[in-house]
Amino acid sequence: MSAPLEQVVVHPLVLLSIVDHFNRVAKDTKKRVVGMLLGERYKGRIDVTNCYALPFEEDDKDPEIWFLDHSYHEMMFSMFKKINAKELVVGWYSTGPKLRESDLDIHALVSNYNPNPVLVIVDVQPKELGVPTKAYVCIDDVSESGTEENQKTFQHLACEIGAFEAEEIGVEHLLRDVKDNQVTTVANQVVGKINALKGLKERLMEIRMYMDHVLDGKLPLNNDIMNQIQEVFNLLPNLNVENLVKAFAVNSNDNMLVMYISSVIRSVIAIHDLINNKLWNKDHERVIDALSDMPISDKADKGKDKKDAKGKEEKTEEAS
């Protein structure tokens, strides 16, 4: 029996392929695109390393009316299997950007090729910071009373963006044209921290919204969520301790001092190069002015003397 799924890792090639699929088929529309995910499963982790698009249509008014060409999928998978036999069907993807009513039916169709597939929803036009992917697995929702029939529902899985070493090198080459080389590493780190703080603020707002809904009775109390929130608060440092506050201040001051010294050194080096460049240009202009004021006969004689001297040097080298 295989271990239960705990994590889904989406690789960069998959994201690029899905975005390309969306731009070719459903850009500037409200439609979504669907395709199959290929990869490997090890214990409770799935690595999604490849994917391909599928012909898909659905009715906007009636969610029960949809079409997915599974014969096209079988043909594509047979060709992909000839290239890499290790890659198996691990699930399917959608550009949602949220779950829809027909997703359970599509998931049931995909389960014919994998008994426990995953659904990865990719937000190709994200409006918020963070990971643009969400992973789900289908489970049986058992009623507490036991009188009702079991229903299928989606359960959220941990999802992250990961890459092998070769993929990281390829992504770095692709980002060279996008990345501004004039921006320093320190500036990139500052921008990264600002984006991280914005993402943290959004997560805190989601926690606050959930707590407000629970207090107002709009959502039921979930003990698992409450335990995780309590664990987050338990990990927060106690800023009432004077030694801890002093340690944070010393660490921050040390980092700022290193950044300040680095900026000063960079400015001094830039000024030094600028002065050297101006001196070189001034000497070069002086030489050009001296040559322009020299008579033409003197220039020819000077050039002839240089040519004769060069010829003598070549003869001396041949004799030696």
PDB file of C-alpha atoms in Angstrom:
ATOM      1  CA  MET A   1       0.000   0.000   0.000  1.00  0.00           C
ATOM      2  CA  SER A   2       1.447   3.384  -1.039  1.00  0.00           C
ATOM      3  CA  ALA A   3       1.950   6.144   1.495  1.00  0.00           C
ATOM      4  CA  PRO A   4      -0.700   8.902   1.604  1.00  0.00           C
ATOM      5  CA  LEU A   5       0.065  12.009  -0.401  1.00  0.00           C
ATOM      6  CA  GLU A   6       1.521  14.861   1.598  1.00  0.00           C
ATOM      7  CA  GLN A   7       3.292  17.167  -0.858  1.00  0.00           C
ATOM      8  CA  VAL A   8       3.259  18.141  -4.530  1.00  0.00           C
ATOM      9  CA  VAL A   9       6.313  19.748  -6.134  1.00  0.00           C
ATOM     10  CA  VAL A  10       5.746  21.558  -9.431  1.00  0.00           C
ATOM     11  CA  HIS A  11       8.828  22.071 -11.628  1.00  0.00           C
ATOM     12  CA  PRO A  12       9.541  25.181 -13.754  1.00  0.00           C
ATOM     13  CA  LEU A  13       9.027  23.444 -17.116  1.00  0.00           C
ATOM     14  CA  VAL A  14       5.459  22.622 -16.098  1.00  0.00           C
ATOM     15  CA  LEU A  15       4.684  26.237 -15.203  1.00  0.00           C
ATOM     16  CA  LEU A  16       6.130  27.505 -18.488  1.00  0.00           C
ATOM     17  CA  SER A  17       4.136  24.952 -20.496  1.00  0.00           C
ATOM     18  CA  ILE A  18       0.867  25.786 -18.715  1.00  0.00           C
ATOM     19  CA  VAL A  19       1.327  29.541 -19.191  1.00  0.00           C
ATOM     20  CA  ASP A  20       2.138  28.989 -22.875  1.00  0.00           C
ATOM     21  CA  HIS A  21      -0.975  26.798 -23.228  1.00  0.00           C
ATOM     22  CA  PHE A  22      -3.149  29.489 -21.665  1.00  0.00           C
ATOM     23  CA  ASN A  23      -1.708  32.300 -23.816  1.00  0.00           C
ATOM     24  CA  ARG A  24      -2.274  30.310 -26.998  1.00  0.00           C
ATOM     25  CA  VAL A  25      -5.830  29.149 -26.249  1.00  0.00           C
ATOM     26  CA  ALA A  26      -7.614  31.261 -23.644  1.00  0.00           C
ATOM     27  CA  LYS A  27      -5.829  34.602 -23.362  1.00  0.00           C
ATOM     28  CA  ASP A  28      -8.162  37.611 -22.859  1.00  0.00           C
ATOM     29  CA  THR A  29     -11.098  35.242 -22.265  1.00  0.00           C
ATOM     30  CA  LYS A  30     -12.853  33.742 -19.260  1.00  0.00           C
ATOM     31  CA  LYS A  31     -12.096  30.203 -20.410  1.00  0.00           C
ATOM     32  CA  ARG A  32      -9.700  27.862 -18.677  1.00  0.00           C
ATOM     33  CA  VAL A  33      -7.323  25.291 -20.109  1.00  0.00           C
ATOM     34  CA  VAL A  34      -6.834  21.702 -18.974  1.00  0.00           C
ATOM     35  CA  GLY A  35      -4.008  19.222 -19.423  1.00  0.00           C
ATOM     36  CA  MET A  36      -2.317  16.165 -17.987  1.00  0.00           C
ATOM     37  CA  LEU A  37       0.538  16.109 -15.488  1.00  0.00           C
ATOM     38  CA  LEU A  38       3.439  13.682 -15.721  1.00  0.00           C
ATOM     39  CA  GLY A  39       5.994  12.913 -13.057  1.00  0.00           C
ATOM     40  CA  GLU A  40       7.157  10.539 -10.391  1.00  0.00           C
ATOM     41  CA  ARG A  41       5.827   9.555  -6.989  1.00  0.00           C
ATOM     42  CA  TYR A  42       8.092   8.671  -4.085  1.00  0.00           C
ATOM     43  CA  LYS A  43       6.432   7.812  -0.776  1.00  0.00           C
ATOM     44  CA  GLY A  44       4.158  10.782   0.002  1.00  0.00           C
ATOM     45  CA  ARG A  45       5.695  13.216  -2.479  1.00  0.00           C
ATOM     46  CA  ILE A  46       4.869  13.808  -6.140  1.00  0.00           C
ATOM     47  CA  ASP A  47       7.324  15.575  -8.475  1.00  0.00           C
ATOM     48  CA  VAL A  48       5.474  17.027 -11.466  1.00  0.00           C
ATOM     49  CA  THR A  49       8.209  17.235 -14.102  1.00  0.00           C
ATOM     50  CA  ASN A  50       6.262  17.454 -17.366  1.00  0.00           C
ATOM     51  CA  CYS A  51       2.823  18.088 -18.824  1.00  0.00           C
ATOM     52  CA  TYR A  52       0.907  18.448 -22.064  1.00  0.00           C
ATOM     53  CA  ALA A  53      -2.267  20.195 -23.129  1.00  0.00           C
ATOM     54  CA  LEU A  54      -5.591  18.505 -23.864  1.00  0.00           C
ATOM     55  CA  PRO A  55      -8.505  19.627 -26.057  1.00  0.00           C
ATOM     56  CA  PHE A  56     -11.136  20.784 -23.589  1.00  0.00           C
ATOM     57  CA  GLU A  57     -14.450  22.610 -23.863  1.00  0.00           C
ATOM     58  CA  GLU A  58     -17.181  23.363 -21.344  1.00  0.00           C
ATOM     59  CA  ASP A  59     -20.477  25.181 -21.244  1.00  0.00           C
ATOM     60  CA  ASP A  60     -20.384  28.401 -19.226  1.00  0.00           C
ATOM     61  CA  LYS A  61     -24.062  28.141 -18.301  1.00  0.00           C
ATOM     62  CA  ASP A  62     -24.276  24.430 -17.516  1.00  0.00           C
ATOM     63  CA  PRO A  63     -21.230  23.066 -15.596  1.00  0.00           C
ATOM     64  CA  GLU A  64     -22.297  19.474 -16.257  1.00  0.00           C
ATOM     65  CA  ILE A  65     -21.685  19.880 -19.992  1.00  0.00           C
ATOM     66  CA  TRP A  66     -18.000  19.518 -20.822  1.00  0.00           C
ATOM     67  CA  PHE A  67     -15.762  17.630 -23.236  1.00  0.00           C
ATOM     68  CA  LEU A  68     -12.237  16.274 -22.727  1.00  0.00           C
ATOM     69  CA  ASP A  69     -10.555  14.301 -25.510  1.00  0.00           C
ATOM     70  CA  HIS A  70      -9.171  11.298 -23.606  1.00  0.00           C
ATOM     71  CA  SER A  71      -8.231   9.516 -26.855  1.00  0.00           C
ATOM     72  CA  TYR A  72      -5.871  12.415 -27.595  1.00  0.00           C
ATOM     73  CA  HIS A  73      -4.424  11.964 -24.114  1.00  0.00           C
ATOM     74  CA  GLU A  74      -3.771   8.258 -24.716  1.00  0.00           C
ATOM     75  CA  MET A  75      -1.958   9.037 -27.960  1.00  0.00           C
ATOM     76  CA  MET A  76       0.172  11.783 -26.368  1.00  0.00           C
ATOM     77  CA  PHE A  77       1.029   9.656 -23.341  1.00  0.00           C
ATOM     78  CA  SER A  78       2.168   6.772 -25.546  1.00  0.00           C
ATOM     79  CA  MET A  79       4.596   9.138 -27.320  1.00  0.00           C
ATOM     80  CA  PHE A  80       5.841  10.661 -24.064  1.00  0.00           C
ATOM     81  CA  LYS A  81       6.385   7.170 -22.662  1.00  0.00           C
ATOM     82  CA  LYS A  82       8.757   6.373 -25.523  1.00  0.00           C
ATOM     83  CA  ILE A  83      10.911   9.372 -24.531  1.00  0.00           C
ATOM     84  CA  ASN A  84      10.900   8.854 -20.766  1.00  0.00           C
ATOM     85  CA  ALA A  85       9.361   5.673 -19.380  1.00  0.00           C
ATOM     86  CA  LYS A  86       9.787   6.837 -15.765  1.00  0.00           C
ATOM     87  CA  GLU A  87       7.278   9.666 -16.161  1.00  0.00           C
ATOM     88  CA  LEU A  88       3.780   8.473 -15.349  1.00  0.00           C
ATOM     89  CA  VAL A  89       0.407  10.182 -15.214  1.00  0.00           C
ATOM     90  CA  VAL A  90       0.175  11.736 -11.752  1.00  0.00           C
ATOM     91  CA  GLY A  91      -2.850  13.974 -12.280  1.00  0.00           C
ATOM     92  CA  TRP A  92      -4.177  16.899 -14.274  1.00  0.00           C
ATOM     93  CA  TYR A  93      -4.000  20.679 -14.212  1.00  0.00           C
ATOM     94  CA  SER A  94      -6.440  23.527 -14.658  1.00  0.00           C
ATOM     95  CA  THR A  95      -6.101  27.305 -14.821  1.00  0.00           C
ATOM     96  CA  GLY A  96      -9.239  27.674 -12.656  1.00  0.00           C
ATOM     97  CA  PRO A  97      -8.318  29.948 -10.987  1.00  0.00           C
ATOM     98  CA  LYS A  98     -10.611  28.192  -8.477  1.00  0.00           C
ATOM     99  CA  LEU A  99     -12.356  24.850  -8.156  1.00  0.00           C
ATOM    100  CA  ARG A 100     -15.436  24.348 -10.330  1.00  0.00           C
ATOM    101  CA  GLU A 101     -18.411  22.018 -10.144  1.00  0.00           C
ATOM    102  CA  SER A 102     -17.281  19.851 -13.053  1.00  0.00           C
ATOM    103  CA  ASP A 103     -13.822  19.232 -11.528  1.00  0.00           C
ATOM    104  CA  LEU A 104     -15.024  16.144  -9.631  1.00  0.00           C
ATOM    105  CA  ASP A 105     -16.286  14.559 -12.854  1.00  0.00           C
ATOM    106  CA  ILE A 106     -13.052  15.358 -14.689  1.00  0.00           C
ATOM    107  CA  HIS A 107     -11.105  13.977 -11.751  1.00  0.00           C
ATOM    108  CA  ALA A 108     -13.078  10.742 -11.955  1.00  0.00           C
ATOM    109  CA  LEU A 109     -12.161  10.435 -15.635  1.00  0.00           C
ATOM    110  CA  VAL A 110      -8.461  10.999 -14.893  1.00  0.00           C
ATOM    111  CA  SER A 111      -8.609   8.358 -12.138  1.00  0.00           C
ATOM    112  CA  ASN A 112      -8.968   5.753 -14.895  1.00  0.00           C
ATOM    113  CA  TYR A 113      -5.277   6.341 -15.679  1.00  0.00           C
ATOM    114  CA  ASN A 114      -4.113   6.815 -12.078  1.00  0.00           C
ATOM    115  CA  PRO A 115      -6.015   5.472  -9.042  1.00  0.00           C
ATOM    116  CA  ASN A 116      -5.062   8.477  -6.913  1.00  0.00           C
ATOM    117  CA  PRO A 117      -4.466  11.511  -9.159  1.00  0.00           C
ATOM    118  CA  VAL A 118      -3.838  15.075  -8.033  1.00  0.00           C
ATOM    119  CA  LEU A 119      -5.385  18.274  -9.309  1.00  0.00           C
ATOM    120  CA  VAL A 120      -3.072  21.278  -9.609  1.00  0.00           C
ATOM    121  CA  ILE A 121      -4.734  24.640 -10.179  1.00  0.00           C
ATOM    122  CA  VAL A 122      -2.329  27.208 -11.627  1.00  0.00           C
ATOM    123  CA  ASP A 123      -3.188  30.903 -11.435  1.00  0.00           C
ATOM    124  CA  VAL A 124      -1.601  32.211 -14.643  1.00  0.00           C
ATOM    125  CA  GLN A 125      -2.632  35.783 -13.810  1.00  0.00           C
ATOM    126  CA  PRO A 126      -1.953  36.084 -10.072  1.00  0.00           C
ATOM    127  CA  LYS A 127      -3.116  39.207  -8.324  1.00  0.00           C
ATOM    128  CA  GLU A 128      -1.489  38.346  -5.000  1.00  0.00           C
ATOM    129  CA  LEU A 129       2.041  37.455  -4.010  1.00  0.00           C
ATOM    130  CA  GLY A 130       2.874  33.861  -3.245  1.00  0.00           C
ATOM    131  CA  VAL A 131       2.976  30.462  -4.905  1.00  0.00           C
ATOM    132  CA  PRO A 132       0.615  30.507  -7.931  1.00  0.00           C
ATOM    133  CA  THR A 133      -0.250  26.805  -7.604  1.00  0.00           C
ATOM    134  CA  LYS A 134      -2.682  24.866  -5.412  1.00  0.00           C
ATOM    135  CA  ALA A 135      -2.853  21.079  -5.219  1.00  0.00           C
ATOM    136  CA  TYR A 136      -5.860  18.937  -4.322  1.00  0.00           C
ATOM    137  CA  VAL A 137      -6.631  15.245  -3.926  1.00  0.00           C
ATOM    138  CA  CYS A 138     -10.075  13.653  -3.968  1.00  0.00           C
ATOM    139  CA  ILE A 139     -11.307  11.943  -0.781  1.00  0.00           C
ATOM    140  CA  ASP A 140     -14.577  10.465   0.513  1.00  0.00           C
ATOM    141  CA  ASP A 141     -16.487  12.830   2.766  1.00  0.00           C
ATOM    142  CA  VAL A 142     -18.106  10.587   5.378  1.00  0.00           C
ATOM    143  CA  SER A 143     -21.134  12.063   7.121  1.00  0.00           C
ATOM    144  CA  GLU A 144     -21.120  12.086  10.906  1.00  0.00           C
ATOM    145  CA  SER A 145     -24.595  10.584  11.182  1.00  0.00           C
ATOM    146  CA  GLY A 146     -23.765   7.736   8.802  1.00  0.00           C
ATOM    147  CA  THR A 147     -27.207   7.862   7.224  1.00  0.00           C
ATOM    148  CA  GLU A 148     -26.204   9.854   4.155  1.00  0.00           C
ATOM    149  CA  GLU A 149     -24.174   8.491   1.271  1.00  0.00           C
ATOM    150  CA  ASN A 150     -20.472   9.266   1.091  1.00  0.00           C
ATOM    151  CA  GLN A 151     -19.643  12.142  -1.228  1.00  0.00           C
ATOM    152  CA  LYS A 152     -16.451  12.978  -3.038  1.00  0.00           C
ATOM    153  CA  THR A 153     -14.683  16.200  -2.128  1.00  0.00           C
ATOM    154  CA  PHE A 154     -11.308  17.831  -2.674  1.00  0.00           C
ATOM    155  CA  GLN A 155      -8.721  18.037   0.094  1.00  0.00           C
ATOM    156  CA  HIS A 156      -5.930  20.583  -0.071  1.00  0.00           C
ATOM    157  CA  LEU A 157      -2.310  19.381  -0.292  1.00  0.00           C
ATOM    158  CA  ALA A 158       0.919  21.224   0.399  1.00  0.00           C
ATOM    159  CA  CYS A 159       2.294  22.533  -2.896  1.00  0.00           C
ATOM    160  CA  GLU A 160       5.606  24.195  -3.689  1.00  0.00           C
ATOM    161  CA  ILE A 161       7.816  25.127  -6.642  1.00  0.00           C
ATOM    162  CA  GLY A 162      10.979  23.033  -6.926  1.00  0.00           C
ATOM    163  CA  ALA A 163      13.622  22.240  -9.514  1.00  0.00           C
ATOM    164  CA  PHE A 164      16.533  19.942 -10.176  1.00  0.00           C
ATOM    165  CA  GLU A 165      20.017  21.419 -10.569  1.00  0.00           C
ATOM    166  CA  ALA A 166      19.878  21.306 -14.381  1.00  0.00           C
ATOM    167  CA  GLU A 167      16.487  23.056 -14.347  1.00  0.00           C
ATOM    168  CA  GLU A 168      17.802  25.801 -12.072  1.00  0.00           C
ATOM    169  CA  ILE A 169      20.625  26.527 -14.547  1.00  0.00           C
ATOM    170  CA  GLY A 170      18.130  26.711 -17.413  1.00  0.00           C
ATOM    171  CA  VAL A 171      15.844  29.070 -15.483  1.00  0.00           C
ATOM    172  CA  GLU A 172      18.784  31.347 -14.663  1.00  0.00           C
ATOM    173  CA  HIS A 173      19.631  31.581 -18.372  1.00  0.00           C
ATOM    174  CA  LEU A 174      16.023  32.466 -19.183  1.00  0.00           C
ATOM    175  CA  LEU A 175      15.938  35.169 -16.513  1.00  0.00           C
ATOM    176  CA  ARG A 176      19.073  36.886 -17.798  1.00  0.00           C
ATOM    177  CA  ASP A 177      17.052  38.800 -20.391  1.00  0.00           C
ATOM    178  CA  VAL A 178      14.429  39.764 -17.813  1.00  0.00           C
ATOM    179  CA  LYS A 179      16.707  40.572 -14.893  1.00  0.00           C
ATOM    180  CA  ASP A 180      18.129  44.084 -14.631  1.00  0.00           C
ATOM    181  CA  ASN A 181      21.892  43.674 -14.251  1.00  0.00           C
ATOM    182  CA  GLN A 182      22.261  47.240 -12.990  1.00  0.00           C
ATOM    183  CA  VAL A 183      20.322  46.423  -9.827  1.00  0.00           C
ATOM    184  CA  THR A 184      22.619  45.327  -7.016  1.00  0.00           C
ATOM    185  CA  THR A 185      22.294  42.143  -5.007  1.00  0.00           C
ATOM    186  CA  VAL A 186      21.430  44.178  -1.917  1.00  0.00           C
ATOM    187  CA  ALA A 187      18.547  45.832  -3.780  1.00  0.00           C
ATOM    188  CA  ASN A 188      17.263  42.414  -4.861  1.00  0.00           C
ATOM    189  CA  GLN A 189      17.393  41.208  -1.276  1.00  0.00           C
ATOM    190  CA  VAL A 190      15.481  44.270  -0.080  1.00  0.00           C
ATOM    191  CA  VAL A 191      12.799  43.750  -2.759  1.00  0.00           C
ATOM    192  CA  GLY A 192      12.570  40.076  -1.808  1.00  0.00           C
ATOM    193  CA  LYS A 193      12.077  40.941   1.854  1.00  0.00           C
ATOM    194  CA  ILE A 194       9.416  43.525   1.001  1.00  0.00           C
ATOM    195  CA  ASN A 195       7.513  40.965  -1.074  1.00  0.00           C
ATOM    196  CA  ALA A 196       7.865  38.416   1.731  1.00  0.00           C
ATOM    197  CA  LEU A 197       6.423  40.905   4.240  1.00  0.00           C
ATOM    198  CA  LYS A 198       3.507  41.633   1.889  1.00  0.00           C
ATOM    199  CA  GLY A 199       2.820  37.914   1.615  1.00  0.00           C
ATOM    200  CA  LEU A 200       2.988  37.558   5.405  1.00  0.00           C
ATOM    201  CA  LYS A 201       0.508  40.419   5.785  1.00  0.00           C
ATOM    202  CA  GLU A 202      -1.924  38.722   3.405  1.00  0.00           C
ATOM    203  CA  ARG A 203      -1.695  35.446   5.346  1.00  0.00           C
ATOM    204  CA  LEU A 204      -2.331  37.260   8.630  1.00  0.00           C
ATOM    205  CA  MET A 205      -5.364  38.943   7.091  1.00  0.00           C
ATOM    206  CA  GLU A 206      -6.679  35.525   6.027  1.00  0.00           C
ATOM    207  CA  ILE A 207      -6.250  34.234   9.608  1.00  0.00           C
ATOM    208  CA  ARG A 208      -8.054  37.278  10.967  1.00  0.00           C
ATOM    209  CA  MET A 209     -10.892  36.842   8.473  1.00  0.00           C
ATOM    210  CA  TYR A 210     -11.247  33.180   9.463  1.00  0.00           C
ATOM    211  CA  MET A 211     -11.343  34.044  13.161  1.00  0.00           C
ATOM    212  CA  ASP A 212     -13.976  36.735  12.544  1.00  0.00           C
ATOM    213  CA  HIS A 213     -16.138  34.270  10.608  1.00  0.00           C
ATOM    214  CA  VAL A 214     -15.839  31.719  13.434  1.00  0.00           C
ATOM    215  CA  LEU A 215     -16.817  34.300  16.050  1.00  0.00           C
ATOM    216  CA  ASP A 216     -19.786  35.440  13.947  1.00  0.00           C
ATOM    217  CA  GLY A 217     -20.921  31.826  13.476  1.00  0.00           C
ATOM    218  CA  LYS A 218     -20.445  31.896   9.688  1.00  0.00           C
ATOM    219  CA  LEU A 219     -17.890  29.052   9.783  1.00  0.00           C
ATOM    220  CA  PRO A 220     -17.637  26.047  12.118  1.00  0.00           C
ATOM    221  CA  LEU A 221     -14.741  25.754  14.514  1.00  0.00           C
ATOM    222  CA  ASN A 222     -11.910  23.566  13.176  1.00  0.00           C
ATOM    223  CA  ASN A 223      -9.618  22.254  15.895  1.00  0.00           C
ATOM    224  CA  ASP A 224      -6.792  21.464  13.470  1.00  0.00           C
ATOM    225  CA  ILE A 225      -6.700  25.063  12.210  1.00  0.00           C
ATOM    226  CA  MET A 226      -6.859  26.432  15.749  1.00  0.00           C
ATOM    227  CA  ASN A 227      -3.962  24.193  16.820  1.00  0.00           C
ATOM    228  CA  GLN A 228      -1.842  25.423  13.911  1.00  0.00           C
ATOM    229  CA  ILE A 229      -2.637  29.053  14.714  1.00  0.00           C
ATOM    230  CA  GLN A 230      -1.725  28.445  18.352  1.00  0.00           C
ATOM    231  CA  GLU A 231       1.552  26.830  17.246  1.00  0.00           C
ATOM    232  CA  VAL A 232       2.353  29.916  15.152  1.00  0.00           C
ATOM    233  CA  PHE A 233       1.855  32.189  18.149  1.00  0.00           C
ATOM    234  CA  ASN A 234       3.938  29.886  20.341  1.00  0.00           C
ATOM    235  CA  LEU A 235       6.866  30.242  17.916  1.00  0.00           C
ATOM    236  CA  LEU A 236       6.820  34.048  18.113  1.00  0.00           C
ATOM    237  CA  PRO A 237       9.756  35.489  20.109  1.00  0.00           C
ATOM    238  CA  ASN A 238       9.055  37.165  23.417  1.00  0.00           C
ATOM    239  CA  LEU A 239      10.026  40.794  22.749  1.00  0.00           C
ATOM    240  CA  ASN A 240       9.489  41.733  26.392  1.00  0.00           C
ATOM    241  CA  VAL A 241      12.882  40.217  27.251  1.00  0.00           C
ATOM    242  CA  GLU A 242      15.511  42.970  27.236  1.00  0.00           C
ATOM    243  CA  ASN A 243      18.401  40.733  26.181  1.00  0.00           C
ATOM    244  CA  LEU A 244      16.479  39.482  23.141  1.00  0.00           C
ATOM    245  CA  VAL A 245      15.585  43.020  22.040  1.00  0.00           C
ATOM    246  CA  LYS A 246      19.224  44.071  22.450  1.00  0.00           C
ATOM    247  CA  ALA A 247      20.409  41.070  20.408  1.00  0.00           C
ATOM    248  CA  PHE A 248      18.013  41.969  17.578  1.00  0.00           C
ATOM    249  CA  ALA A 249      19.232  45.586  17.638  1.00  0.00           C
ATOM    250  CA  VAL A 250      22.916  44.572  17.574  1.00  0.00           C
ATOM    251  CA  ASN A 251      22.339  42.154  14.701  1.00  0.00           C
ATOM    252  CA  SER A 252      20.417  44.778  12.716  1.00  0.00           C
ATOM    253  CA  ASN A 253      23.093  47.423  13.328  1.00  0.00           C
ATOM    254  CA  ASP A 254      25.843  45.036  12.216  1.00  0.00           C
ATOM    255  CA  ASN A 255      24.011  44.296   8.980  1.00  0.00           C
ATOM    256  CA  MET A 256      23.356  47.977   8.307  1.00  0.00           C
ATOM    257  CA  LEU A 257      27.030  48.792   8.976  1.00  0.00           C
ATOM    258  CA  VAL A 258      28.185  46.219   6.427  1.00  0.00           C
ATOM    259  CA  MET A 259      25.738  47.600   3.867  1.00  0.00           C
ATOM    260  CA  TYR A 260      26.886  51.167   4.538  1.00  0.00           C
ATOM    261  CA  ILE A 261      30.586  50.312   4.199  1.00  0.00           C
ATOM    262  CA  SER A 262      29.891  48.380   1.004  1.00  0.00           C
ATOM    263  CA  SER A 263      28.026  51.344  -0.470  1.00  0.00           C
ATOM    264  CA  VAL A 264      30.867  53.731   0.427  1.00  0.00           C
ATOM    265  CA  ILE A 265      33.490  51.427  -1.112  1.00  0.00           C
ATOM    266  CA  ARG A 266      31.432  51.060  -4.262  1.00  0.00           C
ATOM    267  CA  SER A 267      31.048  54.851  -4.558  1.00  0.00           C
ATOM    268  CA  VAL A 268      34.803  55.418  -4.072  1.00  0.00           C
ATOM    269  CA  ILE A 269      35.645  52.813  -6.734  1.00  0.00           C
ATOM    270  CA  ALA A 270      33.151  54.381  -9.156  1.00  0.00           C
ATOM    271  CA  ILE A 271      34.656  57.860  -8.615  1.00  0.00           C
ATOM    272  CA  HIS A 272      38.179  56.441  -9.050  1.00  0.00           C
ATOM    273  CA  ASP A 273      37.231  54.824 -12.364  1.00  0.00           C
ATOM    274  CA  LEU A 274      35.572  58.038 -13.506  1.00  0.00           C
ATOM    275  CA  ILE A 275      38.715  60.108 -12.768  1.00  0.00           C
ATOM    276  CA  ASN A 276      40.946  57.584 -14.553  1.00  0.00           C
ATOM    277  CA  ASN A 277      38.617  57.612 -17.538  1.00  0.00           C
ATOM    278  CA  LYS A 278      38.688  61.415 -17.730  1.00  0.00           C
ATOM    279  CA  LEU A 279      42.514  61.500 -17.489  1.00  0.00           C
ATOM    280  CA  TRP A 280      42.822  58.912 -20.253  1.00  0.00           C
ATOM    281  CA  ASN A 281      40.418  60.849 -22.499  1.00  0.00           C
ATOM    282  CA  LYS A 282      42.336  64.076 -21.839  1.00  0.00           C
ATOM    283  CA  ASP A 283      45.685  62.478 -22.770  1.00  0.00           C
ATOM    284  CA  HIS A 284      44.134  60.932 -25.850  1.00  0.00           C
ATOM    285  CA  GLU A 285      42.755  64.308 -26.990  1.00  0.00           C
ATOM    286  CA  ARG A 286      46.171  65.907 -26.411  1.00  0.00           C
ATOM    287  CA  VAL A 287      47.860  63.335 -28.644  1.00  0.00           C
ATOM    288  CA  ILE A 288      45.238  63.826 -31.363  1.00  0.00           C
ATOM    289  CA  ASP A 289      45.681  67.636 -31.219  1.00  0.00           C
ATOM    290  CA  ALA A 290      49.463  67.275 -31.459  1.00  0.00           C
ATOM    291  CA  LEU A 291      49.162  65.043 -34.525  1.00  0.00           C
ATOM    292  CA  SER A 292      46.670  67.383 -36.179  1.00  0.00           C
ATOM    293  CA  ASP A 293      49.058  70.385 -35.748  1.00  0.00           C
ATOM    294  CA  MET A 294      52.033  68.449 -37.186  1.00  0.00           C
ATOM    295  CA  PRO A 295      52.861  69.052 -40.918  1.00  0.00           C
ATOM    296  CA  ILE A 296      52.004  66.258 -43.360  1.00  0.00           C
ATOM    297  CA  SER A 297      55.684  65.693 -44.310  1.00  0.00           C
ATOM    298  CA  ASP A 298      56.645  65.217 -40.658  1.00  0.00           C
ATOM    299  CA  LYS A 299      53.824  62.711 -40.238  1.00  0.00           C
ATOM    300  CA  ALA A 300      55.032  60.761 -43.296  1.00  0.00           C
ATOM    301  CA  ASP A 301      58.662  60.805 -42.106  1.00  0.00           C
ATOM    302  CA  LYS A 302      57.593  59.727 -38.640  1.00  0.00           C
ATOM    303  CA  GLY A 303      55.543  56.904 -40.072  1.00  0.00           C
ATOM    304  CA  LYS A 304      58.454  55.835 -42.319  1.00  0.00           C
ATOM    305  CA  ASP A 305      60.861  55.812 -39.373  1.00  0.00           C
ATOM    306  CA  LYS A 306      58.477  53.596 -37.410  1.00  0.00           C
ATOM    307  CA  LYS A 307      58.166  51.230 -40.371  1.00  0.00           C
ATOM    308  CA  ASP A 308      61.981  51.001 -40.808  1.00  0.00           C
ATOM    309  CA  ALA A 309      62.451  50.380 -37.095  1.00  0.00           C
ATOM    310  CA  LYS A 310      59.869  47.636 -37.180  1.00  0.00           C
ATOM    311  CA  GLY A 311      61.551  46.024 -40.193  1.00  0.00           C
ATOM    312  CA  LYS A 312      64.930  46.024 -38.440  1.00  0.00           C
ATOM    313  CA  GLU A 313      63.416  44.342 -35.390  1.00  0.00           C
ATOM    314  CA  GLU A 314      61.905  41.603 -37.569  1.00  0.00           C
ATOM    315  CA  LYS A 315      65.259  40.973 -39.312  1.00  0.00           C
ATOM    316  CA  THR A 316      67.043  40.782 -35.956  1.00  0.00           C
ATOM    317  CA  GLU A 317      64.506  38.209 -34.721  1.00  0.00           C
ATOM    318  CA  GLU A 318      64.952  36.096 -37.886  1.00  0.00           C
ATOM    319  CA  ALA A 319      68.753  36.187 -37.555  1.00  0.00           C
ATOM    320  CA  SER A 320      68.629  35.114 -33.938  1.00  0.00           C
TER     321      SER A 320
END
